[in-house]
């Protein structure tokens, strides 16, 4: 028998409990994921099953249009934001899922409040949207690199909580995944990007500058997770040193979130026998 942890077990193991979030630290958080998935084989089998279920759940969600799902993917360079998205949604119809990456803001975006560009990309009912980086960059890179006055950054945690509450109260569930990779594993992956010809395009010398600020980024993540793991939109820390375990854990959480929305195909409002196709 394979050893696949229940969705509840995965949720509990990764949750930043809102009531205890004040004392949260990435220092004590798992990066390996082998307590949840002992073997990679189990992780791969679980992912396969969940990816199929995610497609079916999204299809039903699109049909019943009872709500939408926003998956926020955060994590430092090489933590696997793209890879996790690719694998968890490997069978989801492109009609139902949209992915948005938030990089350095454009001039137009900078001329608005920081949430403006995000709010424009939140999902309509029936859809799943994935944010590859998100509103959290405005309390992470912006804080670490001093891109805005500290006083403004300080106000943002509460603003982000209010923004996510607004989404939740209006039918969008928010699932926040922090992909937690160790510094050693990041070193390996950056080396791999330089060595493997097909991966060289991903290398950005700026990533090395961010790597030098590792401790500052970890501290900024601690603060964001402490202050923004709320009852309406809690954070989950996904161990990300092993790609297959990371993908399997994320897929369990995404499936759990969709199941909680209980999408069911709606009554079509007619009896099929009423019609005869000539
Ligand atoms: P990548 O995800 O590797 O394509 O890189 C995107 C880059 O954009 C990262 O270095 C982010 O830190 C940066 N970025 C994202 N959002 C912001 C923001 N609000 N302000 C400044 N830089 C940002
Ligand atoms: Mg990058």
XYZ file of C-alpha atoms and ligand atoms in Angstrom:
302
model
C 0.000 0.000 0.000
C 1.272 3.429 -0.807
C 1.705 6.008 1.891
C -0.133 9.119 0.841
C -0.923 11.577 3.647
C -4.494 12.844 3.888
C -5.243 16.377 2.732
C -5.962 17.293 6.360
C -2.576 15.978 7.449
C -0.820 18.005 4.732
C -2.804 21.073 5.649
C -1.958 20.753 9.309
C 1.740 20.100 8.694
C 2.150 23.157 6.457
C -0.216 25.652 8.085
C 1.040 28.792 9.773
C -1.616 28.674 12.482
C -3.112 32.202 12.569
C -3.464 32.225 16.356
C 0.197 31.320 16.832
C 1.573 33.186 13.830
C 3.291 35.856 15.951
C 5.982 33.393 16.958
C 6.402 31.827 13.512
C 9.884 31.502 12.043
C 11.130 29.865 8.853
C 14.113 28.685 10.895
C 12.117 25.862 12.426
C 10.257 25.034 9.207
C 10.837 21.928 7.166
C 12.433 22.228 3.718
C 12.532 18.503 2.893
C 8.986 17.207 3.020
C 10.050 13.623 3.706
C 7.886 13.370 6.807
C 4.838 13.800 4.601
C 6.097 11.782 1.650
C 8.707 9.236 2.628
C 9.319 8.196 -0.962
C 9.388 10.169 -4.199
C 7.389 7.378 -5.795
C 4.466 8.056 -3.437
C 4.790 11.791 -4.063
C 4.583 11.235 -7.821
C 1.571 8.936 -7.507
C -0.210 11.426 -5.249
C 0.499 14.314 -7.617
C -0.846 12.348 -10.585
C -4.102 11.613 -8.778
C -4.502 15.153 -7.442
C -3.726 16.792 -10.780
C -6.553 14.767 -12.351
C -8.900 15.692 -9.493
C -7.978 19.384 -9.759
C -9.028 19.361 -13.414
C -12.359 17.753 -12.605
C -13.034 20.120 -9.712
C -12.226 23.150 -11.830
C -14.566 21.931 -14.556
C -17.411 21.631 -12.030
C -16.512 25.019 -10.538
C -16.734 26.582 -13.978
C -20.144 25.010 -14.514
C -21.655 26.018 -11.165
C -19.811 29.354 -10.852
C -20.115 29.427 -7.075
C -16.755 31.061 -6.534
C -13.146 31.310 -7.654
C -9.721 30.361 -6.366
C -6.599 32.484 -6.146
C -3.360 30.594 -5.515
C -0.572 32.871 -4.330
C 2.878 31.346 -4.971
C 5.749 32.947 -3.161
C 9.312 31.806 -2.655
C 12.804 32.985 -3.414
C 14.514 32.398 -6.774
C 14.713 28.708 -7.743
C 12.159 27.641 -5.111
C 9.961 26.349 -7.947
C 7.029 28.702 -8.385
C 6.820 27.877 -12.102
C 7.492 24.161 -11.703
C 4.860 23.699 -9.006
C 2.275 25.525 -11.101
C 3.130 23.444 -14.160
C 2.792 20.140 -12.309
C -0.257 20.810 -10.106
C -2.190 22.046 -13.152
C -0.756 19.541 -15.649
C -4.235 18.286 -16.501
C -6.293 21.412 -15.880
C -7.865 22.814 -19.004
C -6.198 26.078 -20.111
C -9.741 27.401 -20.388
C -10.062 27.447 -16.610
C -6.716 28.439 -15.182
C -4.673 31.605 -15.717
C -1.191 32.309 -14.438
C 0.171 35.798 -13.803
C 3.769 36.638 -12.943
C 4.485 39.867 -11.121
C 7.962 41.209 -11.754
C 9.397 44.672 -11.352
C 6.476 47.103 -11.605
C 6.132 49.162 -14.787
C 6.019 52.947 -14.727
C 2.229 52.764 -15.056
C 1.975 50.315 -12.145
C 4.264 52.411 -9.967
C 2.042 55.408 -10.579
C -0.831 53.562 -8.835
C -1.126 52.034 -5.389
C 0.740 48.688 -5.199
C -2.445 46.589 -5.045
C -3.803 48.029 -8.293
C -1.984 45.630 -10.595
C -2.972 42.643 -8.479
C -6.638 43.444 -8.144
C -6.945 43.630 -11.930
C -5.782 40.020 -12.166
C -7.990 38.362 -9.540
C -10.176 35.520 -10.852
C -13.736 35.739 -12.116
C -16.171 33.169 -10.745
C -15.434 29.707 -12.062
C -11.729 30.376 -12.621
C -8.476 29.565 -10.894
C -5.732 32.183 -11.040
C -2.161 31.619 -9.938
C -0.035 34.570 -8.874
C 3.655 33.837 -9.435
C 4.890 36.442 -6.932
C 2.207 38.730 -5.646
C 1.228 41.575 -3.324
C 3.806 40.096 -0.937
C 6.713 41.364 -3.071
C 5.709 44.780 -1.759
C 6.699 43.726 1.756
C 9.590 41.467 0.678
C 11.875 42.789 -2.075
C 10.585 46.311 -1.469
C 11.480 46.066 2.211
C 14.829 44.316 1.783
C 15.985 46.619 -1.008
C 14.501 49.748 0.534
C 12.354 50.554 -2.512
C 9.732 52.415 -0.462
C 9.846 54.334 2.821
C 9.697 51.873 5.777
C 6.657 53.684 7.149
C 4.685 52.879 3.985
C 5.818 49.245 3.986
C 4.765 48.933 7.620
C 1.180 49.841 6.722
C 0.991 47.216 4.009
C 0.535 44.098 6.133
C -2.841 45.302 7.342
C -3.730 46.563 3.874
C -2.932 43.162 2.379
C -5.038 41.435 5.052
C -7.936 43.753 4.240
C -7.495 43.165 0.487
C -7.558 39.393 0.928
C -10.581 39.670 3.230
C -12.406 41.649 0.583
C -11.670 38.896 -1.948
C -12.798 36.127 0.437
C -15.996 37.900 1.382
C -16.819 38.244 -2.287
C -16.359 34.624 -3.301
C -12.646 34.261 -4.019
C -10.795 31.800 -1.832
C -7.149 32.660 -1.320
C -4.605 29.862 -0.913
C -1.134 31.150 -0.065
C 1.868 28.895 -0.604
C 5.363 29.807 0.505
C 7.824 27.460 -1.194
C 10.490 26.924 1.430
C 13.905 26.008 0.041
C 17.213 25.790 1.937
C 20.196 27.968 1.065
C 22.201 24.857 0.116
C 19.533 23.672 -2.322
C 19.279 27.138 -3.856
C 23.053 27.042 -4.417
C 22.683 23.690 -6.219
C 19.898 24.989 -8.437
C 21.735 28.181 -9.372
C 24.800 26.077 -10.299
C 22.542 23.831 -12.358
C 21.210 26.864 -14.212
C 24.741 27.754 -15.267
C 25.733 24.199 -16.171
C 22.710 22.840 -18.061
C 22.399 24.508 -21.502
C 18.572 24.308 -21.462
C 18.463 26.062 -18.086
C 20.959 28.856 -18.786
C 18.247 31.223 -19.944
C 16.809 31.164 -16.437
C 19.987 32.462 -14.841
C 19.905 36.059 -13.796
C 23.006 37.605 -12.188
C 20.599 39.609 -10.029
C 19.655 36.341 -8.296
C 23.179 36.251 -6.833
C 22.655 39.720 -5.385
C 19.455 38.492 -3.727
C 21.282 35.390 -2.481
C 23.717 37.656 -0.648
C 20.687 39.114 1.142
C 19.447 35.643 2.154
C 19.090 36.441 5.871
C 17.262 39.701 5.193
C 14.818 37.919 2.890
C 14.213 35.171 5.459
C 13.478 37.848 8.082
C 11.112 39.682 5.723
C 9.304 36.401 5.016
C 9.028 35.722 8.756
C 7.349 39.084 9.288
C 4.977 38.635 6.314
C 3.949 35.174 7.478
C 3.575 36.295 11.091
C 1.399 39.237 10.217
C -0.561 37.956 7.234
C -1.475 34.407 8.187
C -5.111 35.170 8.888
C -8.179 33.017 9.487
C -9.573 34.032 6.081
C -6.322 33.523 4.185
C -3.726 31.556 6.139
C -0.216 30.828 4.878
C 1.086 27.374 4.131
C 4.816 26.687 4.121
C 5.590 24.038 1.522
C 8.905 22.184 1.891
C 10.598 22.753 -1.468
C 14.027 21.083 -1.485
C 12.611 18.035 -3.270
C 10.725 18.895 -6.435
C 8.461 15.861 -6.433
C 7.469 16.244 -2.771
C 6.920 19.981 -3.186
C 4.611 19.454 -6.145
C 2.699 16.688 -4.389
C 2.205 18.765 -1.232
C 1.053 21.824 -3.188
C -1.354 19.711 -5.237
C -2.877 18.193 -2.073
C -3.481 21.713 -0.750
C -4.957 23.002 -4.011
C -7.241 19.989 -4.292
C -8.323 20.475 -0.662
C -9.183 24.090 -1.315
C -11.265 23.213 -4.377
C -13.045 20.394 -2.549
C -13.934 22.798 0.258
C -15.742 24.923 -2.331
C -17.953 21.892 -3.041
C -18.431 22.515 -6.743
C -21.308 20.482 -8.180
C -22.667 20.511 -11.705
C -25.811 22.655 -11.669
C -29.288 21.478 -12.554
C -29.543 22.432 -16.249
C -33.146 23.606 -15.801
C -34.581 21.203 -18.404
C -35.168 17.492 -18.834
C -32.932 15.959 -21.519
C -35.894 13.874 -22.793
C -37.676 17.140 -23.667
C -35.446 17.421 -26.694
C -34.909 15.284 -29.724
C -31.825 15.879 -31.834
C -32.979 15.510 -35.424
P 11.462 36.481 -11.714
O 10.312 36.041 -10.879
O 12.683 35.649 -11.480
O 11.114 36.660 -13.152
O 11.899 37.937 -11.217
C 10.996 38.960 -11.003
C 11.710 40.025 -10.192
O 10.809 41.106 -9.980
C 12.135 39.534 -8.826
O 13.455 39.906 -8.569
C 11.180 40.256 -7.893
O 11.712 40.475 -6.625
C 10.918 41.541 -8.659
N 9.681 42.190 -8.199
C 8.452 41.658 -8.112
N 7.566 42.527 -7.590
C 8.261 43.645 -7.307
C 7.931 44.903 -6.742
N 6.682 45.163 -6.339
N 8.901 45.818 -6.622
C 10.154 45.548 -7.041
N 10.557 44.391 -7.582
C 9.617 43.435 -7.710
Mg 14.449 34.991 -11.043
